[in-house]
Amino acid sequence: MTRPKLRKKIILLSITVIIEIVALIFFWNALKKTDVTNGQASPALGTSGGLPNLLGDLNLILPISFLVILLGIACAFYVEEWLSATNWVRRFIESQVAFLTGIPSLLYGLLAVAVFFGYAGVFKATLQNAEGSALAGTPFQRNTALFYTETLIFILTVMPVAIKTTQTALRSVETPIRESAYALGATQWQVLTKQVVPRAFPRMLAGGCRAMARAFAAAALLVGIYAWSHTMELRGFPDRFMLFLGGALLLSNASSFLTEIYVPASTQHN
Amino acid sequence: MNYSIEAENLNLWYGDFQALIDVNVKIPGGQITSLIGPSGCGKSTLLRCFNRVNERYGNVTTKGKIEVLGKNIYDADVSLPELRKAVGMVFQRPNPLPISVYENILFGLRIHSPIRSMTRTESDQIVEEALTSVFLWEDLKDNLKVRATSLQLEQQQKLCIARLLPLKPKIILMDEPCSALDAKGTGAVEELMEILAGTYTFLIVTHNMAQARRVSKECIFMFLGELIEHRETQALFEDPQHEKTEDYVQMRYG
């Protein structure tokens, strides 16, 4: 690297670091003023601090969203690099992603509540077994259901965002780069690891951030659901409304998929 | 006569569209052969068959036989990386990788050899040899760390040729190598091709008939997916046997 370039980089880096430190100081002061950093958790509103909530949120979403985002990235790689644009698996996944990214997570939250806490729950049997076992009445019983709910909601809300952004990042690498690497005899794996991923990585990171943001939004929902499950009779859930909601979601999803199948793929990349 | 490439009854479809119809061709080794014809006649498709890069576009069906250096490249045991190592390709727009000049030249070699198998001295020498044979060494020897995409187009295209050389290919395919270059760049690349022609077999696609006439020894005329005429360049241009060839070389269309 030539000297002027190095100097420029050092200057830019130090400016960024200074801006970040200043921002952090401001942010911390703001937090202090609103008493968010108070570590005391309290059932009474107004007296509790924000830190436990923040940590609770992170604790709730980090492990599962991390796994779900990784799964989404792997899925995007498979779809984008290994399946041709006309492959029906690819078209199915792409139509699902387009559909899911456009739906507010609240609807899925309600659906998940119906599935896991409601009447016709897939895991109803599990819950019933738990009722008869030593776990009955313990928080674990509810937590298991919450765990399944969270996973389902994250798969429906976070994963499509991860898939979409990773796909966009992979497409942003120009065709000539791939072409020239292939023509020199590189295997698909070499093209990906040596050329495509290094160039797509910044965008993939940004996509990961977007997916995390969606996970935080879904966390609010989860907290709501958990509180709901504490206060409401599980059997008192309005099942007809749920049936209607689930039916409507399935119907619109199916119609979007059929449109995707019958409208010929107009854009062929690679 | 030794032939580098022999294609027999080659048919190719993109989906339902037949792009190549019963192409039979023999490309002689160690000289420049050019492919001419109007747009969409299958020149580039034919060229891309010879190192099987067109398979990546999906939806391609190929039937027939292509022997490159005496081996059918559609056999099941053919390794694509090895084939593409032996049959290099230069594209229409110069497409060096967005890394340094030095790394560009070594990229091909690195993907074909185990990690850390080259010493620094060896790689320096390889880069120098490759750049010297395309007459870029004098211009670039102090700028080897410069990003290859920031060079002039002419230099980029020469670099694209240079990075094939360490792989020791037998055949170099060129898809309109000069269409993005000005007159001076075209001249330089043509001169380079003529010098390298003894060592490598060149097959170039060109829209520029003057260029085909200048550089190539044999010339192939294609029309709507069919190979119409394949003769010595001089003869093809001065005494075309086929009506369509005559129309084309006298620039009545195309």
Short mmCIF file of C-alpha atoms in Angstrom, two decimals:
data_model
loop_
_atom_site.label_atom_id
_atom_site.label_comp_id
_atom_site.label_asym_id
_atom_site.label_seq_id
_atom_site.Cartn_x
_atom_site.Cartn_y
_atom_site.Cartn_z
CA MET A 1 0.00 0.00 0.00
CA THR A 2 1.29 3.42 -0.85
CA ARG A 3 1.81 5.96 1.89
CA PRO A 4 -0.86 8.59 1.07
CA LYS A 5 -3.48 5.81 0.91
CA LEU A 6 -2.42 4.48 4.31
CA ARG A 7 -2.58 7.95 5.82
CA LYS A 8 -6.05 8.48 4.37
CA LYS A 9 -7.23 5.20 5.85
CA ILE A 10 -5.82 6.04 9.29
CA ILE A 11 -7.50 9.46 9.26
CA LEU A 12 -10.86 8.00 8.22
CA LEU A 13 -10.62 5.28 10.85
CA SER A 14 -9.83 7.72 13.65
CA ILE A 15 -12.70 10.01 12.63
CA THR A 16 -15.09 7.05 12.75
CA VAL A 17 -13.84 5.98 16.18
CA ILE A 18 -14.21 9.53 17.57
CA ILE A 19 -17.78 9.82 16.23
CA GLU A 20 -18.65 6.48 17.78
CA ILE A 21 -17.23 7.44 21.18
CA VAL A 22 -19.15 10.73 21.17
CA ALA A 23 -22.35 8.92 20.18
CA LEU A 24 -21.84 6.38 22.95
CA ILE A 25 -21.37 9.11 25.56
CA PHE A 26 -24.55 10.87 24.44
CA PHE A 27 -26.46 7.61 24.38
CA TRP A 28 -25.26 6.63 27.85
CA ASN A 29 -26.24 10.02 29.28
CA ALA A 30 -29.67 9.74 27.74
CA LEU A 31 -30.05 6.29 29.24
CA LYS A 32 -29.02 7.60 32.66
CA LYS A 33 -31.48 10.47 32.55
CA THR A 34 -34.42 8.17 31.86
CA ASP A 35 -33.19 5.82 34.55
CA VAL A 36 -32.97 3.02 32.02
CA THR A 37 -29.71 1.78 33.44
CA ASN A 38 -31.24 1.13 36.80
CA GLY A 39 -30.63 -2.54 37.33
CA GLN A 40 -33.66 -3.09 39.56
CA ALA A 41 -36.44 -5.19 38.14
CA SER A 42 -39.80 -4.41 39.67
CA PRO A 43 -43.40 -5.42 38.91
CA ALA A 44 -44.52 -1.84 39.43
CA LEU A 45 -44.29 0.27 36.31
CA GLY A 46 -42.25 3.42 36.73
CA THR A 47 -39.94 2.12 39.39
CA SER A 48 -38.22 -0.60 37.40
CA GLY A 49 -35.12 0.03 35.36
CA GLY A 50 -34.66 -0.64 31.67
CA LEU A 51 -31.51 -2.69 31.81
CA PRO A 52 -33.17 -5.96 32.88
CA ASN A 53 -35.62 -5.54 30.02
CA LEU A 54 -32.85 -4.94 27.53
CA LEU A 55 -30.91 -7.94 28.79
CA GLY A 56 -34.09 -9.99 28.90
CA ASP A 57 -34.79 -9.12 25.27
CA LEU A 58 -31.29 -10.11 24.24
CA ASN A 59 -31.51 -13.30 26.26
CA LEU A 60 -34.79 -14.10 24.60
CA ILE A 61 -33.83 -13.51 20.98
CA LEU A 62 -30.08 -14.01 20.63
CA PRO A 63 -29.69 -17.80 20.65
CA ILE A 64 -32.62 -18.63 18.41
CA SER A 65 -32.28 -15.68 16.05
CA PHE A 66 -28.60 -16.48 15.62
CA LEU A 67 -29.44 -20.03 14.54
CA VAL A 68 -32.32 -18.89 12.36
CA ILE A 69 -30.19 -16.24 10.61
CA LEU A 70 -27.45 -18.79 9.93
CA LEU A 71 -30.06 -21.15 8.53
CA GLY A 72 -31.41 -18.32 6.36
CA ILE A 73 -27.94 -17.53 5.00
CA ALA A 74 -27.32 -21.19 4.18
CA CYS A 75 -30.70 -21.35 2.46
CA ALA A 76 -29.93 -18.22 0.42
CA PHE A 77 -26.61 -19.68 -0.72
CA TYR A 78 -28.27 -22.90 -1.79
CA VAL A 79 -31.06 -21.14 -3.65
CA GLU A 80 -28.88 -18.52 -5.32
CA GLU A 81 -25.83 -20.57 -6.24
CA TRP A 82 -27.02 -24.13 -6.71
CA LEU A 83 -30.53 -23.88 -8.11
CA SER A 84 -31.33 -22.50 -11.56
CA ALA A 85 -33.80 -19.63 -11.87
CA THR A 86 -36.44 -21.98 -13.28
CA ASN A 87 -36.12 -24.61 -10.56
CA TRP A 88 -39.47 -24.97 -8.80
CA VAL A 89 -37.91 -25.32 -5.31
CA ARG A 90 -36.22 -21.97 -5.86
CA ARG A 91 -39.41 -20.38 -7.11
CA PHE A 92 -41.31 -21.77 -4.13
CA ILE A 93 -38.78 -20.40 -1.64
CA GLU A 94 -38.59 -17.03 -3.40
CA SER A 95 -42.36 -16.62 -3.47
CA GLN A 96 -42.54 -17.55 0.22
CA VAL A 97 -39.82 -15.05 1.07
CA ALA A 98 -41.55 -12.31 -0.90
CA PHE A 99 -44.80 -13.11 0.89
CA LEU A 100 -43.40 -13.43 4.41
CA THR A 101 -41.27 -10.28 4.35
CA GLY A 102 -44.40 -8.29 3.56
CA ILE A 103 -46.56 -9.57 6.43
CA PRO A 104 -46.41 -7.84 9.83
CA SER A 105 -45.13 -10.18 12.52
CA LEU A 106 -48.19 -9.53 14.69
CA LEU A 107 -50.33 -11.74 12.47
CA TYR A 108 -47.87 -14.58 12.79
CA GLY A 109 -47.74 -14.00 16.52
CA LEU A 110 -51.49 -14.49 16.76
CA LEU A 111 -51.26 -17.55 14.58
CA ALA A 112 -48.49 -18.99 16.71
CA VAL A 113 -50.54 -18.40 19.83
CA ALA A 114 -53.36 -20.29 18.20
CA VAL A 115 -51.12 -23.16 17.25
CA PHE A 116 -49.16 -23.57 20.45
CA PHE A 117 -51.43 -22.23 23.16
CA GLY A 118 -54.82 -22.74 21.59
CA TYR A 119 -57.12 -25.64 20.97
CA ALA A 120 -55.90 -27.50 17.95
CA GLY A 121 -52.25 -27.07 18.86
CA VAL A 122 -49.73 -29.39 17.28
CA PHE A 123 -48.03 -29.67 20.62
CA LYS A 124 -51.22 -29.97 22.58
CA ALA A 125 -50.38 -33.57 23.34
CA THR A 126 -46.97 -32.57 24.66
CA LEU A 127 -48.52 -29.97 26.88
CA GLN A 128 -51.11 -32.40 28.15
CA ASN A 129 -48.42 -34.91 28.96
CA ALA A 130 -46.57 -32.22 30.80
CA GLU A 131 -49.69 -31.50 32.81
CA GLY A 132 -49.74 -35.03 34.11
CA SER A 133 -46.02 -35.12 34.81
CA ALA A 134 -43.78 -33.61 37.43
CA LEU A 135 -43.50 -30.52 35.26
CA ALA A 136 -47.15 -29.67 35.64
CA GLY A 137 -47.69 -26.26 37.07
CA THR A 138 -44.02 -25.30 36.81
CA PRO A 139 -42.88 -22.43 34.58
CA PHE A 140 -41.15 -25.01 32.41
CA GLN A 141 -44.41 -26.13 30.91
CA ARG A 142 -45.21 -22.68 29.64
CA ASN A 143 -41.61 -22.01 28.68
CA THR A 144 -41.54 -25.03 26.41
CA ALA A 145 -44.57 -23.75 24.57
CA LEU A 146 -43.01 -20.31 24.43
CA PHE A 147 -39.82 -21.78 23.02
CA TYR A 148 -41.73 -23.44 20.18
CA THR A 149 -43.70 -20.25 19.60
CA GLU A 150 -40.54 -18.20 19.41
CA THR A 151 -38.87 -20.59 17.00
CA LEU A 152 -41.90 -20.60 14.74
CA ILE A 153 -42.24 -16.83 14.79
CA PHE A 154 -38.55 -16.33 14.08
CA ILE A 155 -38.61 -18.79 11.22
CA LEU A 156 -41.56 -16.90 9.76
CA THR A 157 -40.26 -13.37 10.34
CA VAL A 158 -36.48 -13.33 10.70
CA MET A 159 -35.49 -16.03 8.25
CA PRO A 160 -37.12 -14.47 5.15
CA VAL A 161 -35.28 -11.21 5.83
CA ALA A 162 -32.01 -13.09 6.21
CA ILE A 163 -32.63 -15.02 2.98
CA LYS A 164 -33.64 -11.93 1.01
CA THR A 165 -30.71 -9.77 2.11
CA THR A 166 -28.16 -12.54 1.58
CA GLN A 167 -29.54 -13.19 -1.88
CA THR A 168 -29.30 -9.50 -2.74
CA ALA A 169 -25.74 -9.43 -1.44
CA LEU A 170 -24.76 -12.43 -3.58
CA ARG A 171 -26.38 -10.91 -6.66
CA SER A 172 -24.50 -7.66 -6.12
CA VAL A 173 -21.24 -9.40 -7.11
CA GLU A 174 -20.86 -8.66 -10.82
CA THR A 175 -21.18 -11.49 -13.33
CA PRO A 176 -17.77 -10.82 -14.98
CA ILE A 177 -16.04 -11.68 -11.70
CA ARG A 178 -17.73 -15.05 -11.54
CA GLU A 179 -17.31 -15.62 -15.27
CA SER A 180 -13.58 -14.97 -15.28
CA ALA A 181 -13.01 -17.16 -12.23
CA TYR A 182 -15.00 -20.02 -13.76
CA ALA A 183 -13.19 -19.65 -17.08
CA LEU A 184 -9.87 -20.00 -15.27
CA GLY A 185 -11.07 -23.39 -14.02
CA ALA A 186 -12.21 -22.53 -10.51
CA THR A 187 -14.75 -24.86 -8.96
CA GLN A 188 -18.00 -23.44 -7.64
CA TRP A 189 -16.69 -23.66 -4.09
CA GLN A 190 -13.51 -21.74 -5.00
CA VAL A 191 -15.47 -19.06 -6.82
CA LEU A 192 -17.68 -18.64 -3.76
CA THR A 193 -15.00 -18.64 -1.09
CA LYS A 194 -12.30 -16.70 -2.94
CA GLN A 195 -14.30 -14.16 -4.94
CA VAL A 196 -17.99 -13.92 -4.17
CA VAL A 197 -18.17 -14.09 -0.38
CA PRO A 198 -15.34 -11.59 0.31
CA ARG A 199 -17.12 -9.09 -1.93
CA ALA A 200 -20.63 -9.80 -0.67
CA PHE A 201 -19.64 -9.92 3.01
CA PRO A 202 -20.32 -6.26 3.99
CA ARG A 203 -23.80 -6.46 2.52
CA MET A 204 -24.39 -9.79 4.20
CA LEU A 205 -23.46 -8.24 7.56
CA ALA A 206 -25.86 -5.37 6.94
CA GLY A 207 -28.52 -7.94 6.10
CA GLY A 208 -27.80 -9.74 9.37
CA CYS A 209 -28.41 -6.44 11.19
CA ARG A 210 -31.74 -6.01 9.43
CA ALA A 211 -32.76 -9.52 10.40
CA MET A 212 -31.76 -8.82 14.01
CA ALA A 213 -33.90 -5.68 13.99
CA ARG A 214 -36.85 -7.77 12.92
CA ALA A 215 -36.04 -10.25 15.69
CA PHE A 216 -36.21 -7.40 18.24
CA ALA A 217 -39.61 -6.41 16.89
CA ALA A 218 -40.77 -9.99 17.25
CA ALA A 219 -39.42 -10.08 20.82
CA ALA A 220 -41.99 -7.48 21.87
CA LEU A 221 -44.63 -9.80 20.53
CA LEU A 222 -43.22 -12.74 22.44
CA VAL A 223 -43.24 -10.84 25.70
CA GLY A 224 -46.88 -9.97 25.02
CA ILE A 225 -47.75 -13.57 24.27
CA TYR A 226 -46.03 -14.78 27.41
CA ALA A 227 -47.92 -12.29 29.56
CA TRP A 228 -51.11 -13.27 27.79
CA SER A 229 -50.54 -16.93 28.48
CA HIS A 230 -50.24 -16.08 32.18
CA THR A 231 -53.40 -14.09 32.44
CA MET A 232 -55.74 -15.81 30.02
CA GLU A 233 -57.45 -19.11 30.25
CA LEU A 234 -55.77 -21.22 27.60
CA ARG A 235 -59.10 -22.70 26.59
CA GLY A 236 -60.82 -19.38 26.33
CA PHE A 237 -59.05 -18.43 23.18
CA PRO A 238 -61.32 -17.23 20.36
CA ASP A 239 -60.72 -20.15 18.03
CA ARG A 240 -63.03 -19.07 15.20
CA PHE A 241 -61.06 -15.89 14.76
CA MET A 242 -57.85 -17.91 14.70
CA LEU A 243 -59.28 -20.29 12.16
CA PHE A 244 -60.25 -17.34 9.99
CA LEU A 245 -56.83 -15.71 10.35
CA GLY A 246 -54.95 -18.92 9.56
CA GLY A 247 -57.21 -19.61 6.62
CA ALA A 248 -56.76 -16.11 5.22
CA LEU A 249 -52.97 -16.30 5.55
CA LEU A 250 -52.82 -19.71 3.89
CA LEU A 251 -55.12 -18.61 1.08
CA SER A 252 -53.19 -15.44 0.27
CA ASN A 253 -49.92 -17.34 0.49
CA ALA A 254 -51.18 -19.99 -1.91
CA SER A 255 -52.41 -17.36 -4.34
CA SER A 256 -49.07 -15.56 -4.29
CA PHE A 257 -47.29 -18.84 -4.92
CA LEU A 258 -49.58 -19.74 -7.81
CA THR A 259 -48.98 -16.32 -9.37
CA GLU A 260 -45.25 -16.94 -9.02
CA ILE A 261 -45.58 -20.33 -10.73
CA TYR A 262 -47.75 -19.18 -13.62
CA VAL A 263 -45.90 -15.95 -14.36
CA PRO A 264 -42.76 -17.08 -16.17
CA ALA A 265 -39.47 -16.17 -14.52
CA SER A 266 -38.52 -13.07 -16.43
CA THR A 267 -35.17 -12.40 -14.82
CA GLN A 268 -32.45 -14.98 -15.20
CA HIS A 269 -29.33 -14.16 -13.29
CA ASN A 270 -25.92 -15.76 -13.47
CA MET B 1 -2.31 -31.75 -39.98
CA ASN B 2 -2.91 -31.80 -36.25
CA TYR B 3 -6.24 -30.53 -35.06
CA SER B 4 -6.75 -29.00 -31.62
CA ILE B 5 -10.51 -29.10 -31.69
CA GLU B 6 -12.80 -31.41 -33.64
CA ALA B 7 -16.55 -31.07 -33.36
CA GLU B 8 -18.91 -33.62 -34.91
CA ASN B 9 -22.66 -33.20 -35.41
CA LEU B 10 -22.82 -30.62 -32.66
CA ASN B 11 -26.36 -29.50 -31.83
CA LEU B 12 -27.22 -27.12 -29.04
CA TRP B 13 -30.51 -25.83 -27.67
CA TYR B 14 -31.28 -22.98 -25.28
CA GLY B 15 -34.61 -24.25 -24.00
CA ASP B 16 -36.59 -24.83 -27.22
CA PHE B 17 -34.44 -22.61 -29.38
CA GLN B 18 -31.81 -24.42 -31.42
CA ALA B 19 -28.69 -22.28 -31.47
CA LEU B 20 -26.33 -24.69 -33.23
CA ILE B 21 -27.38 -27.04 -36.03
CA ASP B 22 -25.17 -29.96 -37.03
CA VAL B 23 -21.88 -28.17 -36.74
CA ASN B 24 -18.84 -30.10 -37.98
CA VAL B 25 -15.57 -28.31 -37.61
CA LYS B 26 -11.87 -28.99 -37.27
CA ILE B 27 -9.69 -26.27 -35.82
CA PRO B 28 -6.01 -26.65 -36.72
CA GLY B 29 -3.45 -26.35 -33.94
CA GLY B 30 -0.89 -23.60 -33.47
CA GLN B 31 -2.54 -20.92 -35.57
CA ILE B 32 -5.27 -18.31 -35.45
CA THR B 33 -8.73 -19.23 -36.67
CA SER B 34 -11.50 -16.68 -36.71
CA LEU B 35 -15.27 -17.10 -36.49
CA ILE B 36 -17.36 -14.53 -38.35
CA GLY B 37 -21.04 -14.10 -39.02
CA PRO B 38 -23.97 -11.81 -38.25
CA SER B 39 -25.18 -11.30 -34.67
CA GLY B 40 -27.02 -14.23 -33.14
CA CYS B 41 -25.58 -16.78 -35.57
CA GLY B 42 -24.08 -18.91 -32.82
CA LYS B 43 -20.41 -17.87 -32.98
CA SER B 44 -20.10 -17.17 -29.27
CA THR B 45 -22.18 -20.22 -28.42
CA LEU B 46 -19.86 -22.44 -30.44
CA LEU B 47 -16.84 -20.84 -28.80
CA ARG B 48 -18.28 -21.34 -25.33
CA CYS B 49 -18.92 -25.02 -26.05
CA PHE B 50 -15.22 -25.69 -26.30
CA ASN B 51 -14.55 -25.12 -22.61
CA ARG B 52 -18.12 -25.82 -21.52
CA VAL B 53 -18.68 -22.43 -19.88
CA ASN B 54 -22.10 -22.10 -21.47
CA GLU B 55 -23.47 -24.88 -19.27
CA ARG B 56 -23.60 -22.44 -16.39
CA TYR B 57 -26.40 -20.46 -17.99
CA GLY B 58 -28.80 -23.33 -17.31
CA ASN B 59 -31.41 -24.69 -19.69
CA VAL B 60 -28.75 -25.73 -22.22
CA THR B 61 -28.92 -29.08 -24.05
CA THR B 62 -25.92 -30.21 -26.05
CA LYS B 63 -25.76 -33.20 -28.39
CA GLY B 64 -22.84 -34.40 -30.47
CA LYS B 65 -19.17 -34.82 -29.92
CA ILE B 66 -16.38 -32.33 -29.29
CA GLU B 67 -12.82 -33.56 -29.13
CA VAL B 68 -10.37 -31.15 -27.60
CA LEU B 69 -6.77 -32.31 -27.89
CA GLY B 70 -8.02 -35.79 -28.78
CA LYS B 71 -10.37 -36.22 -25.84
CA ASN B 72 -14.17 -35.99 -25.94
CA ILE B 73 -15.01 -33.23 -23.48
CA TYR B 74 -18.55 -34.51 -22.89
CA ASP B 75 -17.28 -37.80 -21.44
CA ALA B 76 -18.32 -38.41 -17.86
CA ASP B 77 -14.74 -38.56 -16.57
CA VAL B 78 -13.77 -35.10 -17.85
CA SER B 79 -12.87 -32.69 -15.06
CA LEU B 80 -14.11 -29.19 -15.84
CA PRO B 81 -11.32 -27.38 -13.96
CA GLU B 82 -8.71 -29.36 -15.93
CA LEU B 83 -10.50 -28.69 -19.22
CA ARG B 84 -10.69 -24.96 -18.50
CA LYS B 85 -7.05 -24.99 -17.50
CA ALA B 86 -6.13 -26.35 -20.92
CA VAL B 87 -8.61 -24.16 -22.81
CA GLY B 88 -8.30 -20.56 -21.66
CA MET B 89 -10.82 -17.88 -22.44
CA VAL B 90 -10.68 -14.12 -22.98
CA PHE B 91 -13.95 -12.21 -22.84
CA GLN B 92 -15.45 -9.31 -24.75
CA ARG B 93 -15.03 -6.81 -21.95
CA PRO B 94 -11.76 -7.07 -20.08
CA ASN B 95 -12.69 -8.76 -16.82
CA PRO B 96 -9.69 -8.86 -14.51
CA LEU B 97 -10.62 -9.71 -10.93
CA PRO B 98 -10.80 -6.68 -8.63
CA ILE B 99 -7.54 -7.62 -6.89
CA SER B 100 -3.95 -6.58 -7.58
CA VAL B 101 -2.21 -7.23 -10.89
CA TYR B 102 0.13 -9.64 -9.12
CA GLU B 103 -2.70 -11.66 -7.58
CA ASN B 104 -4.63 -11.68 -10.84
CA ILE B 105 -1.80 -13.48 -12.61
CA LEU B 106 -1.42 -15.99 -9.80
CA PHE B 107 -5.15 -16.58 -9.26
CA GLY B 108 -5.41 -19.32 -11.87
CA LEU B 109 -2.32 -21.07 -10.62
CA ARG B 110 -3.40 -20.84 -7.00
CA ILE B 111 -6.75 -22.50 -7.58
CA HIS B 112 -5.08 -25.38 -9.39
CA SER B 113 -2.30 -26.05 -6.89
CA PRO B 114 -2.27 -26.86 -3.18
CA ILE B 115 -2.04 -23.98 -0.70
CA ARG B 116 1.45 -22.58 -0.07
CA SER B 117 3.02 -24.71 -2.79
CA MET B 118 4.76 -21.71 -4.37
CA THR B 119 7.61 -19.77 -2.81
CA ARG B 120 7.74 -16.00 -3.09
CA THR B 121 10.61 -16.16 -5.58
CA GLU B 122 8.78 -18.64 -7.76
CA SER B 123 5.61 -16.57 -7.86
CA ASP B 124 7.59 -13.39 -8.59
CA GLN B 125 9.22 -15.16 -11.50
CA ILE B 126 5.91 -16.48 -12.84
CA VAL B 127 4.39 -13.01 -12.74
CA GLU B 128 7.39 -11.51 -14.50
CA GLU B 129 7.33 -14.16 -17.23
CA ALA B 130 3.62 -13.81 -17.84
CA LEU B 131 3.74 -10.02 -17.99
CA THR B 132 6.84 -10.04 -20.18
CA SER B 133 5.22 -12.30 -22.76
CA VAL B 134 2.33 -9.84 -23.15
CA PHE B 135 4.70 -6.83 -23.13
CA LEU B 136 3.28 -5.37 -19.94
CA TRP B 137 6.28 -5.92 -17.68
CA GLU B 138 7.97 -2.63 -18.49
CA ASP B 139 4.75 -0.68 -17.87
CA LEU B 140 3.65 -2.44 -14.73
CA LYS B 141 6.75 -3.69 -12.98
CA ASP B 142 6.56 -0.88 -10.41
CA ASN B 143 2.79 -1.12 -10.05
CA LEU B 144 2.22 -4.79 -9.37
CA LYS B 145 0.17 -4.00 -6.28
CA VAL B 146 -2.22 -1.75 -8.19
CA ARG B 147 -5.82 -2.92 -8.47
CA ALA B 148 -6.17 -4.53 -11.91
CA THR B 149 -9.51 -2.88 -12.61
CA SER B 150 -7.89 0.56 -12.45
CA LEU B 151 -5.61 -0.09 -15.44
CA GLN B 152 -6.32 1.14 -18.98
CA LEU B 153 -8.66 -1.13 -20.92
CA GLU B 154 -5.91 -2.23 -23.28
CA GLN B 155 -3.68 -3.18 -20.36
CA GLN B 156 -6.58 -4.97 -18.69
CA GLN B 157 -7.23 -7.08 -21.77
CA LYS B 158 -3.54 -7.93 -22.08
CA LEU B 159 -3.57 -8.84 -18.41
CA CYS B 160 -6.51 -11.15 -19.07
CA ILE B 161 -4.38 -12.92 -21.66
CA ALA B 162 -1.35 -12.90 -19.38
CA ARG B 163 -3.16 -14.57 -16.50
CA LEU B 164 -3.93 -17.58 -18.72
CA LEU B 165 -0.29 -18.18 -19.56
CA PRO B 166 0.97 -19.55 -16.19
CA LEU B 167 -1.64 -22.32 -16.53
CA LYS B 168 0.10 -23.38 -19.76
CA PRO B 169 -3.07 -23.70 -21.85
CA LYS B 170 -2.99 -25.29 -25.31
CA ILE B 171 -5.90 -23.35 -26.71
CA ILE B 172 -7.03 -19.77 -26.12
CA LEU B 173 -10.59 -18.83 -26.98
CA MET B 174 -11.34 -15.15 -27.51
CA ASP B 175 -14.82 -13.71 -27.64
CA GLU B 176 -14.50 -10.39 -29.51
CA PRO B 177 -11.36 -9.50 -27.59
CA CYS B 178 -10.98 -6.07 -29.16
CA SER B 179 -14.52 -4.72 -29.27
CA ALA B 180 -14.01 -2.67 -26.11
CA LEU B 181 -10.64 -1.31 -27.23
CA ASP B 182 -9.61 1.62 -29.43
CA ALA B 183 -7.51 1.29 -32.58
CA LYS B 184 -4.21 1.39 -30.72
CA GLY B 185 -5.34 -1.22 -28.20
CA THR B 186 -6.69 -3.43 -30.96
CA GLY B 187 -3.39 -3.19 -32.79
CA ALA B 188 -1.48 -4.13 -29.66
CA VAL B 189 -3.66 -7.14 -28.89
CA GLU B 190 -3.52 -8.35 -32.51
CA GLU B 191 0.24 -8.06 -32.55
CA LEU B 192 0.38 -10.04 -29.32
CA MET B 193 -1.84 -12.76 -30.78
CA GLU B 194 0.35 -13.09 -33.82
CA ILE B 195 3.45 -13.49 -31.68
CA LEU B 196 1.83 -16.07 -29.40
CA ALA B 197 0.16 -17.95 -32.25
CA GLY B 198 3.01 -20.41 -32.73
CA THR B 199 2.75 -21.63 -29.14
CA TYR B 200 -1.03 -21.57 -28.67
CA THR B 201 -4.04 -22.32 -30.80
CA PHE B 202 -6.23 -19.23 -31.04
CA LEU B 203 -9.90 -19.23 -31.88
CA ILE B 204 -11.39 -15.75 -32.03
CA VAL B 205 -14.91 -14.53 -32.55
CA THR B 206 -14.99 -11.17 -34.26
CA HIS B 207 -17.47 -8.78 -35.80
CA ASN B 208 -14.68 -6.91 -37.46
CA MET B 209 -14.03 -8.48 -40.84
CA ALA B 210 -10.91 -6.44 -41.39
CA GLN B 211 -9.55 -7.93 -38.20
CA ALA B 212 -10.42 -11.48 -39.26
CA ARG B 213 -8.63 -10.82 -42.53
CA ARG B 214 -5.57 -9.35 -40.82
CA VAL B 215 -4.90 -11.89 -38.12
CA SER B 216 -6.41 -15.24 -38.99
CA LYS B 217 -5.11 -17.97 -41.21
CA GLU B 218 -8.39 -19.81 -41.47
CA CYS B 219 -11.83 -18.36 -41.26
CA ILE B 220 -15.22 -19.86 -40.44
CA PHE B 221 -18.47 -18.26 -41.56
CA MET B 222 -21.62 -19.08 -39.61
CA PHE B 223 -25.23 -18.19 -40.33
CA LEU B 224 -28.28 -18.87 -38.13
CA GLY B 225 -26.63 -21.67 -36.20
CA GLU B 226 -25.14 -23.42 -39.20
CA LEU B 227 -21.56 -23.54 -40.29
CA ILE B 228 -21.65 -22.31 -43.89
CA GLU B 229 -18.05 -22.13 -44.94
CA HIS B 230 -14.64 -22.93 -43.48
CA ARG B 231 -11.62 -22.12 -45.61
CA GLU B 232 -8.40 -20.21 -45.65
CA THR B 233 -9.09 -16.57 -44.86
CA GLN B 234 -7.75 -15.22 -48.13
CA ALA B 235 -9.84 -17.63 -50.18
CA LEU B 236 -12.98 -17.08 -48.10
CA PHE B 237 -12.86 -13.35 -48.55
CA GLU B 238 -11.81 -13.25 -52.18
CA ASP B 239 -13.60 -16.22 -53.62
CA PRO B 240 -16.51 -17.21 -51.36
CA GLN B 241 -18.16 -20.47 -52.46
CA HIS B 242 -21.49 -19.81 -50.83
CA GLU B 243 -23.96 -17.09 -51.66
CA LYS B 244 -24.54 -16.11 -48.02
CA THR B 245 -20.83 -15.84 -47.36
CA GLU B 246 -20.44 -13.63 -50.40
CA ASP B 247 -23.25 -11.36 -49.25
CA TYR B 248 -21.74 -11.10 -45.79
CA VAL B 249 -18.10 -10.52 -46.71
CA GLN B 250 -19.12 -7.91 -49.26
CA MET B 251 -21.08 -6.25 -46.45
CA ARG B 252 -24.49 -6.47 -48.08
CA TYR B 253 -25.91 -7.13 -44.60
CA GLY B 254 -24.79 -7.89 -41.05
#
